[in-house]
mmCIF file of C-alpha atoms and ligand atoms in Angstrom:
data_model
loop_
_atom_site.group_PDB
_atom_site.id
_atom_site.type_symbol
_atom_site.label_atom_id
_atom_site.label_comp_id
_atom_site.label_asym_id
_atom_site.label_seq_id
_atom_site.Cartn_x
_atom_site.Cartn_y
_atom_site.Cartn_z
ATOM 1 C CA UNK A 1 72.304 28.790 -8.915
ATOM 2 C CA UNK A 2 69.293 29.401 -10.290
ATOM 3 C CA UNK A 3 66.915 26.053 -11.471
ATOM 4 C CA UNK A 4 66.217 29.201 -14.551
ATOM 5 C CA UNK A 5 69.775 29.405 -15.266
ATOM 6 C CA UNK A 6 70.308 28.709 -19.149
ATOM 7 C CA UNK A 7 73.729 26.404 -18.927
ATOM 8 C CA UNK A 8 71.430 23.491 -20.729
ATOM 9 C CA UNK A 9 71.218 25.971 -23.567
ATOM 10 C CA UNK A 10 74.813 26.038 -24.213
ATOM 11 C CA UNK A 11 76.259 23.887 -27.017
ATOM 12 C CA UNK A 12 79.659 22.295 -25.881
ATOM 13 C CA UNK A 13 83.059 22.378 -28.415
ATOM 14 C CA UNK A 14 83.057 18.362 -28.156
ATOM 15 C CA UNK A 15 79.892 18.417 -30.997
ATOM 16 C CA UNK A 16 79.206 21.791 -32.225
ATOM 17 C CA UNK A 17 76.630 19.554 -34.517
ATOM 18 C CA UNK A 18 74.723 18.009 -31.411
ATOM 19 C CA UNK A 19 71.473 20.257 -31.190
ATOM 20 C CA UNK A 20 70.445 18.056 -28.397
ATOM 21 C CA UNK A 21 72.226 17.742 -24.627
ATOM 22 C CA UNK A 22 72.174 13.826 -23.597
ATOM 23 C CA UNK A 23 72.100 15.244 -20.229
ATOM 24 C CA UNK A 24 70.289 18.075 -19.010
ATOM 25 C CA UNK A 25 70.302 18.824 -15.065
ATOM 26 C CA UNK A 26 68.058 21.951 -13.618
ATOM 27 C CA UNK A 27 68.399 23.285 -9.761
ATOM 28 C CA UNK A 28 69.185 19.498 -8.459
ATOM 29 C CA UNK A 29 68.966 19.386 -5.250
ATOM 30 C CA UNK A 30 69.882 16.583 -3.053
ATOM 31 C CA UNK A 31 69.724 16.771 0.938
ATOM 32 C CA UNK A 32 70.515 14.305 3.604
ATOM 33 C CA UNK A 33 68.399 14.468 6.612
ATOM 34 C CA UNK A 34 70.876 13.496 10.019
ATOM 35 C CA UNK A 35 69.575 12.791 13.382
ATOM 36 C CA UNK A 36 71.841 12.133 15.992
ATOM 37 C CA UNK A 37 70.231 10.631 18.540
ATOM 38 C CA UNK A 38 66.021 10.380 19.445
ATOM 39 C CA UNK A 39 66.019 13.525 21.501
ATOM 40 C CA UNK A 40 67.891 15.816 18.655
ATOM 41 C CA UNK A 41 66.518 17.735 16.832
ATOM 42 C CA UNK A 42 66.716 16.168 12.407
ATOM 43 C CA UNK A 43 69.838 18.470 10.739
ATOM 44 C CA UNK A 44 70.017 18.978 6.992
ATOM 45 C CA UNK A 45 73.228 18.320 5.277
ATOM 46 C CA UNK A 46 73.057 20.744 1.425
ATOM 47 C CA UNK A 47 75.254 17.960 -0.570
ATOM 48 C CA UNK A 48 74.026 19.338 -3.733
ATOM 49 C CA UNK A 49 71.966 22.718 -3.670
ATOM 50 C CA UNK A 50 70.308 23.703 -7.122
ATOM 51 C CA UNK A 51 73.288 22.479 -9.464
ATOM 52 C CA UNK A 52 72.036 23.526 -13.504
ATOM 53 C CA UNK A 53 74.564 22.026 -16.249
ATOM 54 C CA UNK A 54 74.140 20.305 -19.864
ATOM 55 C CA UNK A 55 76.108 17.726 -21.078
ATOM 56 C CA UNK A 56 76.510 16.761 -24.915
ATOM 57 C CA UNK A 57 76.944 13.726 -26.517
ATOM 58 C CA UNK A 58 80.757 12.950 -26.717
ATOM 59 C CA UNK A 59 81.257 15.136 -24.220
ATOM 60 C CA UNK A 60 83.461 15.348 -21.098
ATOM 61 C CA UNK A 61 82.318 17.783 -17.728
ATOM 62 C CA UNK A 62 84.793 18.291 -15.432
ATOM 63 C CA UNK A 63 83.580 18.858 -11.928
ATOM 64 C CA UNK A 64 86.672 20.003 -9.454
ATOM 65 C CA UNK A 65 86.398 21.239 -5.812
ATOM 66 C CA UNK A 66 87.222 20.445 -2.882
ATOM 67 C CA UNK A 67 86.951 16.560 -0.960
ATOM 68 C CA UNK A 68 83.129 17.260 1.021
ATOM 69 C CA UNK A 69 81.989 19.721 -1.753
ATOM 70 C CA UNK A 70 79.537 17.636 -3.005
ATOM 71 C CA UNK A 71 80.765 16.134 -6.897
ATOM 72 C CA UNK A 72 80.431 12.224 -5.877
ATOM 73 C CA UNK A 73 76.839 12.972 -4.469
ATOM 74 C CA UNK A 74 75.967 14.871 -7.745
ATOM 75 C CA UNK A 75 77.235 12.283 -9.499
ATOM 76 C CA UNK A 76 75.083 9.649 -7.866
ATOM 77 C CA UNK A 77 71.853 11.912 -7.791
ATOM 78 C CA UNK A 78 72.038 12.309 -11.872
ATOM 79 C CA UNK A 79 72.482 8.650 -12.465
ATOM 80 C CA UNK A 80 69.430 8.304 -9.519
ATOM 81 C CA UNK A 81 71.889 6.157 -7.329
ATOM 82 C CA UNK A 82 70.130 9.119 -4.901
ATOM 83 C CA UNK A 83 66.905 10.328 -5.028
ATOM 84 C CA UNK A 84 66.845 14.038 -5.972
ATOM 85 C CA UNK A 85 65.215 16.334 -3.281
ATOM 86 C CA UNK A 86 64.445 18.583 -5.730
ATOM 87 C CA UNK A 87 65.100 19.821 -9.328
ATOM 88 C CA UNK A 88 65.284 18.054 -12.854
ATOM 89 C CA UNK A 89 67.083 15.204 -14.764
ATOM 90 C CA UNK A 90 66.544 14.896 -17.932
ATOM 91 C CA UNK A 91 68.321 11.722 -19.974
ATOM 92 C CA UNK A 92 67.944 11.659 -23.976
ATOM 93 C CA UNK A 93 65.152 14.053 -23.665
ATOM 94 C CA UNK A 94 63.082 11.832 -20.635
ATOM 95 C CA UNK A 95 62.410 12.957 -17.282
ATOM 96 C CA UNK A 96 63.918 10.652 -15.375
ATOM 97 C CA UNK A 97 63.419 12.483 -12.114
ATOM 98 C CA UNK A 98 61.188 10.564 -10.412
ATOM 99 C CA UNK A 99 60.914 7.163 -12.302
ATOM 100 C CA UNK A 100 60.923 4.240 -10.520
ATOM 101 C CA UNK A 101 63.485 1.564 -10.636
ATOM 102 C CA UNK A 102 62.057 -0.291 -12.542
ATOM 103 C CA UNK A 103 61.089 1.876 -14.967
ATOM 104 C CA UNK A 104 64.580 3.483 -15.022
ATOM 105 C CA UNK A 105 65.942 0.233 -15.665
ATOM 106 C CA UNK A 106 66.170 -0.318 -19.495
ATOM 107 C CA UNK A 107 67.948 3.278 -19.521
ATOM 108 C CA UNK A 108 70.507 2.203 -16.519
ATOM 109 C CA UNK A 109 72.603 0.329 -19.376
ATOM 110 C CA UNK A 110 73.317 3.706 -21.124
ATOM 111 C CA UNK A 111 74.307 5.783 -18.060
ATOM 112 C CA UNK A 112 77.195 3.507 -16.059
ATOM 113 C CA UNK A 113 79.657 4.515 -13.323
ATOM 114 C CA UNK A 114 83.437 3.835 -12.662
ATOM 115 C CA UNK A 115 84.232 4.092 -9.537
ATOM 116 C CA UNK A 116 87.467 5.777 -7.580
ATOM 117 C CA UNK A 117 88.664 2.491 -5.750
ATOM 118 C CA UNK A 118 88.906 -0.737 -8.308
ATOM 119 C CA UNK A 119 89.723 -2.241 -4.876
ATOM 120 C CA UNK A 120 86.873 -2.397 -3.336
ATOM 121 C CA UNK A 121 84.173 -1.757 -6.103
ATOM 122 C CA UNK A 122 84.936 -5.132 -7.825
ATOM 123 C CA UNK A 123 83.515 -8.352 -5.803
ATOM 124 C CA UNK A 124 86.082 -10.568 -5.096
ATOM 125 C CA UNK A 125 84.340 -13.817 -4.730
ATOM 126 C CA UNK A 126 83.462 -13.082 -8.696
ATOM 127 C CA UNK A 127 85.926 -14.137 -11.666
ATOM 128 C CA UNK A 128 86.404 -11.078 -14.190
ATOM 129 C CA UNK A 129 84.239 -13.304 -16.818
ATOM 130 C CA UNK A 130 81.545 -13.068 -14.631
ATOM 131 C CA UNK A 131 82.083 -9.503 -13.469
ATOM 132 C CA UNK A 132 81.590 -7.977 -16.858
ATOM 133 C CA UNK A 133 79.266 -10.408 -18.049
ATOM 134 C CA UNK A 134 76.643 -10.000 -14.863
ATOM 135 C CA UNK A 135 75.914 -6.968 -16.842
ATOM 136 C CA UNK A 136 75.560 -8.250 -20.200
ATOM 137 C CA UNK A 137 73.381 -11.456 -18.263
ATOM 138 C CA UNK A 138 70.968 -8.489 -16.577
ATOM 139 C CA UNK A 139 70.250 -6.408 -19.570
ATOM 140 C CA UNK A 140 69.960 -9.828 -21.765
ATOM 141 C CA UNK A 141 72.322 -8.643 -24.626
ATOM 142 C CA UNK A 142 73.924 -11.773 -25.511
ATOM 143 C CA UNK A 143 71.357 -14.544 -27.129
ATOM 144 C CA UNK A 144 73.754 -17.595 -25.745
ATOM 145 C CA UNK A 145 76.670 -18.175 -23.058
ATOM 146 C CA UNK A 146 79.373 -18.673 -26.085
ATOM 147 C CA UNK A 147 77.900 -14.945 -27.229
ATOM 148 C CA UNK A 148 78.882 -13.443 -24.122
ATOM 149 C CA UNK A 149 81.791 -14.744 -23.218
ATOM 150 C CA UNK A 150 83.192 -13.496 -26.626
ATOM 151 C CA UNK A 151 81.633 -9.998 -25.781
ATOM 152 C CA UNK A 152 83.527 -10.401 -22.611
ATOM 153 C CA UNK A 153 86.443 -11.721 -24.426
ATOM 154 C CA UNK A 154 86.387 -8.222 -26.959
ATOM 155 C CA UNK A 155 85.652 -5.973 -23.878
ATOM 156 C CA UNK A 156 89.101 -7.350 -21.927
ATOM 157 C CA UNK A 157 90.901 -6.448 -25.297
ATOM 158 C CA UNK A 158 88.888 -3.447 -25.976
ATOM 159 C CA UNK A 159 90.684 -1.866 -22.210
ATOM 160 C CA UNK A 160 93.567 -3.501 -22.573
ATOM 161 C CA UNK A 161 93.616 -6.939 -21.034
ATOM 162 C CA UNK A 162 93.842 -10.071 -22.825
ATOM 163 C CA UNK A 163 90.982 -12.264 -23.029
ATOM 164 C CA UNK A 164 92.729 -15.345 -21.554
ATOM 165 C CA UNK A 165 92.289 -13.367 -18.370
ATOM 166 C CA UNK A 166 88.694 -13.708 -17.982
ATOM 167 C CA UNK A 167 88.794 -16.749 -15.230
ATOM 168 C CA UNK A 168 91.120 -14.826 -12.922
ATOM 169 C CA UNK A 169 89.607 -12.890 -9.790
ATOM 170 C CA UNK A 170 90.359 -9.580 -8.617
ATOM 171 C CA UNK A 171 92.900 -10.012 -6.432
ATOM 172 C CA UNK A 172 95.064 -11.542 -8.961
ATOM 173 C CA UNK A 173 95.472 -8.059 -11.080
ATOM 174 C CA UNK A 174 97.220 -4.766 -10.168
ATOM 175 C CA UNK A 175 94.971 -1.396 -8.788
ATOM 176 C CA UNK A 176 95.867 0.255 -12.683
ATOM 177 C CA UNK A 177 94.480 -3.507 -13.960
ATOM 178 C CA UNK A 178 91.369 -3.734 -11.947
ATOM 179 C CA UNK A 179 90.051 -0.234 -13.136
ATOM 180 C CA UNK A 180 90.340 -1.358 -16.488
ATOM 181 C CA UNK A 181 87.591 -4.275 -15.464
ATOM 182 C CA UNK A 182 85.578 -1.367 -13.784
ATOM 183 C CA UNK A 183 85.965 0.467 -17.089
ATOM 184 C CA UNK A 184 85.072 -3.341 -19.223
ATOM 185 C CA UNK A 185 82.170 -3.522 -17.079
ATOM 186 C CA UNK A 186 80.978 -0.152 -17.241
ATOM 187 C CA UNK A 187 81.468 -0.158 -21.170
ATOM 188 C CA UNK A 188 79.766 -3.864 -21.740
ATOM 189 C CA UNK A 189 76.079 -2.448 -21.339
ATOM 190 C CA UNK A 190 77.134 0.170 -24.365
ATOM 191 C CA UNK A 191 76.602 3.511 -22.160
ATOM 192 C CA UNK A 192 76.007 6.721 -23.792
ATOM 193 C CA UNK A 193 76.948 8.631 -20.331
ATOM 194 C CA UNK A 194 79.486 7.910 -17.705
ATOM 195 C CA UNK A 195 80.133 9.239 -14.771
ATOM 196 C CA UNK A 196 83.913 8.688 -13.692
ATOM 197 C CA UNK A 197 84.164 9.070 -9.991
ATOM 198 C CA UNK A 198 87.824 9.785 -8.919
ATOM 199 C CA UNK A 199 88.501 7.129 -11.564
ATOM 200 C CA UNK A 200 92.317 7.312 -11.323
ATOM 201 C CA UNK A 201 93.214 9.025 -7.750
ATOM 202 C CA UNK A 202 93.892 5.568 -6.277
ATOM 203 C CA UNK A 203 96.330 4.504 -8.976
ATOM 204 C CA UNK A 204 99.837 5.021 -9.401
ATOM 205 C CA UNK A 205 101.128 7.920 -11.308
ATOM 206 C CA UNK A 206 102.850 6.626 -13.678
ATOM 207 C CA UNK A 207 99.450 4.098 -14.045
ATOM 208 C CA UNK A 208 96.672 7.142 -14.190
ATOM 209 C CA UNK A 209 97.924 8.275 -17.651
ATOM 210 C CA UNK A 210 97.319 4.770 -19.314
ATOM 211 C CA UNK A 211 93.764 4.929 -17.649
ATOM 212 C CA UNK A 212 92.924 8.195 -18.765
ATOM 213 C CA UNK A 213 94.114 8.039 -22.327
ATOM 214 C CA UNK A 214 92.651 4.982 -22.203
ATOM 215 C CA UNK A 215 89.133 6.681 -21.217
ATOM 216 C CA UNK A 216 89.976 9.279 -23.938
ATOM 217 C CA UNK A 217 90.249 6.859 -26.492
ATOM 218 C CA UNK A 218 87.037 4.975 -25.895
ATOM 219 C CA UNK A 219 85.486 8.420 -25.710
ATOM 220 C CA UNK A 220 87.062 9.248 -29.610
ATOM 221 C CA UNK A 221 85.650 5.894 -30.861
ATOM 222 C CA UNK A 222 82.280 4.649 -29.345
ATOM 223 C CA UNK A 223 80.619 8.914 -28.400
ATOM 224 C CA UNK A 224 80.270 8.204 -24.848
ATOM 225 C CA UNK A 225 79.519 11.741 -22.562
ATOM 226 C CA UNK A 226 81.442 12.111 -19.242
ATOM 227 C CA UNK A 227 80.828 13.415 -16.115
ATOM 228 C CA UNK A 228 84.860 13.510 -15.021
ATOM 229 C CA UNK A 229 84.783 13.987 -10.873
ATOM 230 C CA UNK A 230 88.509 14.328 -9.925
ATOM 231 C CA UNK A 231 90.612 16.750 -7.407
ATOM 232 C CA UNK A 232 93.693 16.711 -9.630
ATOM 233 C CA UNK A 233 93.599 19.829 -12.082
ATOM 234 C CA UNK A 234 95.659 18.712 -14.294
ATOM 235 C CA UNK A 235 94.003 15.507 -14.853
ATOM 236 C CA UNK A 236 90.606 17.458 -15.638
ATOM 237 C CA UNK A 237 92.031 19.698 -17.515
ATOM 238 C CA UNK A 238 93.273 16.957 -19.887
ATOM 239 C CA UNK A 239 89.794 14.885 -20.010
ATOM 240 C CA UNK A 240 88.062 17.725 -20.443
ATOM 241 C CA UNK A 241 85.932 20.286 -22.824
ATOM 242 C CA UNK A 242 84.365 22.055 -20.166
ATOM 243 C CA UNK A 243 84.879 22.547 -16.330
ATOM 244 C CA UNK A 244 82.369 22.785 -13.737
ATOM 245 C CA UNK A 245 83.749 24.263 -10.162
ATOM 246 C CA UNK A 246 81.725 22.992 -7.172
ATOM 247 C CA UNK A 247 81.903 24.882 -4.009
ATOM 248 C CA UNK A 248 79.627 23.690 -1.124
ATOM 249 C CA UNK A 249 77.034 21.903 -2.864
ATOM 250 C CA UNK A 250 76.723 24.888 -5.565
ATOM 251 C CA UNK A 251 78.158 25.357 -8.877
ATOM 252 C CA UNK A 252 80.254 28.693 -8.880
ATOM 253 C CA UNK A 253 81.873 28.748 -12.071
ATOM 254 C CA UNK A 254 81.713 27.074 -15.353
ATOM 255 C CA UNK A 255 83.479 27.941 -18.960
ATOM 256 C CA UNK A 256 85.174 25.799 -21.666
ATOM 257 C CA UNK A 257 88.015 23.938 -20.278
ATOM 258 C CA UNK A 258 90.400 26.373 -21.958
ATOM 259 C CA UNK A 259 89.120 29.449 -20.567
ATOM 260 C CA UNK A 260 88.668 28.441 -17.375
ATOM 261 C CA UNK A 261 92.343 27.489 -16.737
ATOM 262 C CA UNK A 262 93.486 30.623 -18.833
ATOM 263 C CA UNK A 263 91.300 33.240 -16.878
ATOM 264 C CA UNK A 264 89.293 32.311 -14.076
ATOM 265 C CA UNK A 265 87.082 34.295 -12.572
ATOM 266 C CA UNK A 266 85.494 33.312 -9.618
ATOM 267 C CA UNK A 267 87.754 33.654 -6.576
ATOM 268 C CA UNK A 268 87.519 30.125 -5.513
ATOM 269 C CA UNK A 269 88.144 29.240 -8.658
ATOM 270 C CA UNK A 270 91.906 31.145 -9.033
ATOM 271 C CA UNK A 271 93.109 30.279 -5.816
ATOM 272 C CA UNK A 272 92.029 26.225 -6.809
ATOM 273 C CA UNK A 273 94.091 27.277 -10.169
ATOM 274 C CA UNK A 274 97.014 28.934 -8.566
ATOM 275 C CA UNK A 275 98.266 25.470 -6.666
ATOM 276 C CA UNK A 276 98.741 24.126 -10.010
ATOM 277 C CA UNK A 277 102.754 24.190 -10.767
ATOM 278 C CA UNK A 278 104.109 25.198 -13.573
ATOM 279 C CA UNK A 279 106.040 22.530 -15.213
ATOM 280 C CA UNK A 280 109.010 25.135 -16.265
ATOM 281 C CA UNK A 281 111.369 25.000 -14.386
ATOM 282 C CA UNK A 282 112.053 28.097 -12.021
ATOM 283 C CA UNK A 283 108.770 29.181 -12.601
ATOM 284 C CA UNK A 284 106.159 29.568 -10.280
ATOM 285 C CA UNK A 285 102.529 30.767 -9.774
ATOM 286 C CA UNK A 286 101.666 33.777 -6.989
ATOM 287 C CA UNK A 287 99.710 31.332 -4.418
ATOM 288 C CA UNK A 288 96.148 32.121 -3.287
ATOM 289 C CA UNK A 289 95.930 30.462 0.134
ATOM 290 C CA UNK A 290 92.555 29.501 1.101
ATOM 291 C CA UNK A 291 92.113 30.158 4.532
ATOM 292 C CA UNK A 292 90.422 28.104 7.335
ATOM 293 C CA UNK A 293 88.360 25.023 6.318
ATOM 294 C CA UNK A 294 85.450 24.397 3.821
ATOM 295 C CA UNK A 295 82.291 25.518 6.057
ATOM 296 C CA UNK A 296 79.860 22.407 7.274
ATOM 297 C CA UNK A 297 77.366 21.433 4.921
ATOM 298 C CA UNK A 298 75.240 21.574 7.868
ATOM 299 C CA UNK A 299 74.970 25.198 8.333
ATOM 300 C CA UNK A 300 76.453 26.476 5.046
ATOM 301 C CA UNK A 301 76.956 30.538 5.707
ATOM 302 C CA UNK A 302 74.341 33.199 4.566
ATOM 303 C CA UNK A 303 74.986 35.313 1.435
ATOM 304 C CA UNK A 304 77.358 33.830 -0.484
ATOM 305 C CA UNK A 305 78.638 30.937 0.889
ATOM 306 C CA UNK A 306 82.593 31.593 -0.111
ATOM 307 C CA UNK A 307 82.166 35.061 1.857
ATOM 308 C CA UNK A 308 84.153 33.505 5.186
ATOM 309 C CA UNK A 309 87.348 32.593 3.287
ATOM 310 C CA UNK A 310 87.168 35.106 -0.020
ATOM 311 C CA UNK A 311 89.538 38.025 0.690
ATOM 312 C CA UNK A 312 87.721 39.875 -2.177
ATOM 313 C CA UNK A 313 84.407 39.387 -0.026
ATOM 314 C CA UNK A 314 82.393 43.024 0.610
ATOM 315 C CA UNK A 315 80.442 43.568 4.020
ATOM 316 C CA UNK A 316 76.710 43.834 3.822
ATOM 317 C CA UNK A 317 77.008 42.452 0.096
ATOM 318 C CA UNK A 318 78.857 38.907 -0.314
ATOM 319 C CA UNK A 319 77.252 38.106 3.759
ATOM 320 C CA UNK A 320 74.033 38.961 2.962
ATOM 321 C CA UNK A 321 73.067 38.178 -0.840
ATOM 322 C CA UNK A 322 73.683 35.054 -2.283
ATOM 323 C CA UNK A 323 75.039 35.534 -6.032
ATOM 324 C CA UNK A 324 73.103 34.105 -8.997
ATOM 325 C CA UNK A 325 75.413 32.472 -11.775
ATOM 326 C CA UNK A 326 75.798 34.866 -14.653
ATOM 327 C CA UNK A 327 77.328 34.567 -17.886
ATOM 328 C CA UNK A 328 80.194 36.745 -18.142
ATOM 329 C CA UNK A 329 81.688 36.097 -21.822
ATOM 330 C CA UNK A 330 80.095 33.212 -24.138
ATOM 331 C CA UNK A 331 79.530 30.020 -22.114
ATOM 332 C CA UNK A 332 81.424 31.720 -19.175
ATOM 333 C CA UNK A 333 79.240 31.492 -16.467
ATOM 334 C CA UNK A 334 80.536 32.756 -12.676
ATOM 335 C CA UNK A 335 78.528 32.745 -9.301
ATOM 336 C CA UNK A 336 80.120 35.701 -7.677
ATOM 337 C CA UNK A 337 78.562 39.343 -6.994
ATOM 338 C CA UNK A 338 81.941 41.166 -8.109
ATOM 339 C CA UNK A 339 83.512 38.938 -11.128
ATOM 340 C CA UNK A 340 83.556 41.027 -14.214
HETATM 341 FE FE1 SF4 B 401 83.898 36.570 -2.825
HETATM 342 FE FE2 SF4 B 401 81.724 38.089 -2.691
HETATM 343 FE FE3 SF4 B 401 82.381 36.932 -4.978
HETATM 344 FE FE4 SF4 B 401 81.465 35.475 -2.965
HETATM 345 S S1 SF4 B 401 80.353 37.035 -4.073
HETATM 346 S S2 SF4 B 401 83.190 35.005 -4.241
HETATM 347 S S3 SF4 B 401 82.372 36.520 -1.245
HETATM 348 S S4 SF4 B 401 83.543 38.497 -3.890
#
């Protein structure tokens, strides 16, 4: 994609009246340098390779693709978990690109991150009182101790746990539980921008709904922008407005979540769509298999880097030239030389 690429221009459906993105990411670029052993020559692994996207307040991004394809490392480079290679974040209308960590950290408490396992992500040596109210402690938003253990109290209560909880560790609550103190945590700093990591692939079915309607209702009431990273479709499709497909580090399609799952365009993109089932019964979808394995970051392939396993791919075009994201209808943008 292009670092040029106008996505930031676009205004989402979640607030047609927000003039200003919270977000706004331009040709991020984040690459891991790997050296096996002193006599070998340093590799670069693409994770992320010039990714452009906006993201309104209230708003939720979807970001699907395959496990390796680079979402979690995207995620981590916007929040500056990673330092960027290359490329631009911009937070509330600051470039936060290269601030240091100390600078960055009165903004840290309005851009948070849940993570996919609430097994390991929550300490375990740490009651829940003092998991969600390290936060509160760091960022000095409660004047006395009483003060924050009632914000802790409300936060419990606020996800869905009851306040008499608050001395218990980690161990003592179920996986669907725990992410709800991952999501208290996350929500006691009063974040404008989340990033949700995988936040319900560890859980339970039957659990996953209560934590996403749960995220959808905290969304309706307090503004707060996602960035939703999940593999499940269905699950994105449900959190959110618009949907950002990630193929090897790049961004190849991206459209309001409606259009994408009516019509995509991008091959990756339909053969992704066409392993969803359709919940009539009897009814099924014509299956696009993918064939052989997501290429190695490593030594991603020239032209366009879906050219190997695309059966639409033409020779001396899709091997050679690497496709620019266009915009194809209004806010429909698709990285592929032959998508109309
Ligand atoms: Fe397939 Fe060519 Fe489009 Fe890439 S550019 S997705 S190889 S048709």
């Amino acid at each position: 994609m292009s670092s040029a690429e106008p996505v930031a221009e676009k205004k989402p459906s979640a607030d047609k009246k927000a003039a200003e993105p919270l977000l706004e990411v331009q040709g991020l670029t984040k690459h891991f340098v790997q050296r096996r052993g002193l006599l070998t020559r340093a590799e670069v692994l693409r994770a992320v390779d010039g990714v452009s996207f906006a993201l309104f307040p209230g708003e939720t991004l979807g970001l699907v693709g395959e496990s390796g394809c680079g979402k979690s490392t995207l995620g981590r480079t916007v929040l500056r978990l990673y330092d960027p290679t290359a490329g631009r974040i911009r937070f509330e209308g600051k470039d936060i690109t290269t601030l240091s960590q100390s600078a960055l950290r009165p903004m840290r408490r309005h851009m948070q991150i849940i993570f996919q396992d609430p097994y390991s992500s929550l300490n375990p040596r740490m009651t829940v009182r003092d998991i969600v109210g390290e936060a509160i402690r760091i960022h000095e938003l409660a004047r006395t101790r009483s003060d924050e253990e009632q914000c802790v109290a409300d936060l419990l209560k606020r996800v869905g746990l009851r306040p008499d909880q608050m001395s218990r560790y980690p161990h003592e609550f179920s996986g669907g539980q725990r992410q709800r103190i991952g999501i208290a945590r996350a929500l006691a700093v009063e974040p404008r921008f989340i990033v949700a990591d995988e936040p319900v692939s560890a859980l339970d079915v039957s659990i996953q709904a209560q934590i996403v309607n749960l995220l959808r209702d905290l969304q309706d009431e307090l503004k707060i922008a996602y960035l939703f990273i999940a593999h499940d479709l269905k699950v994105v499709e449900y959190m959110s407005h618009r949907v950002a497909v990630m193929y090897l580090g790049r961004i190849v399609e991206i459209a309001d979540s409606s259009r994408l799952y009516d019509g995509p365009k991008h091959p990756y993109t339909r053969a992704l769509m066409s392993a969803i089932p359709i919940p009539e019964p009897g009814k099924k979808r014509l299956r696009i298999l993918l064939e052989g394995d997501v290429p190695s970051p490593l030594n991603p392939p020239a032209g366009c880097t879906f050219h190997p396993r695309c059966s639409m791919a033409e020779k001396g075009l899709c091997d050679k030239t690497s496709p620019e994201l266009r915009e194809l209808a209004d806010g429909h943008w698709v990285s592929c030389h032959l998508a109309e």
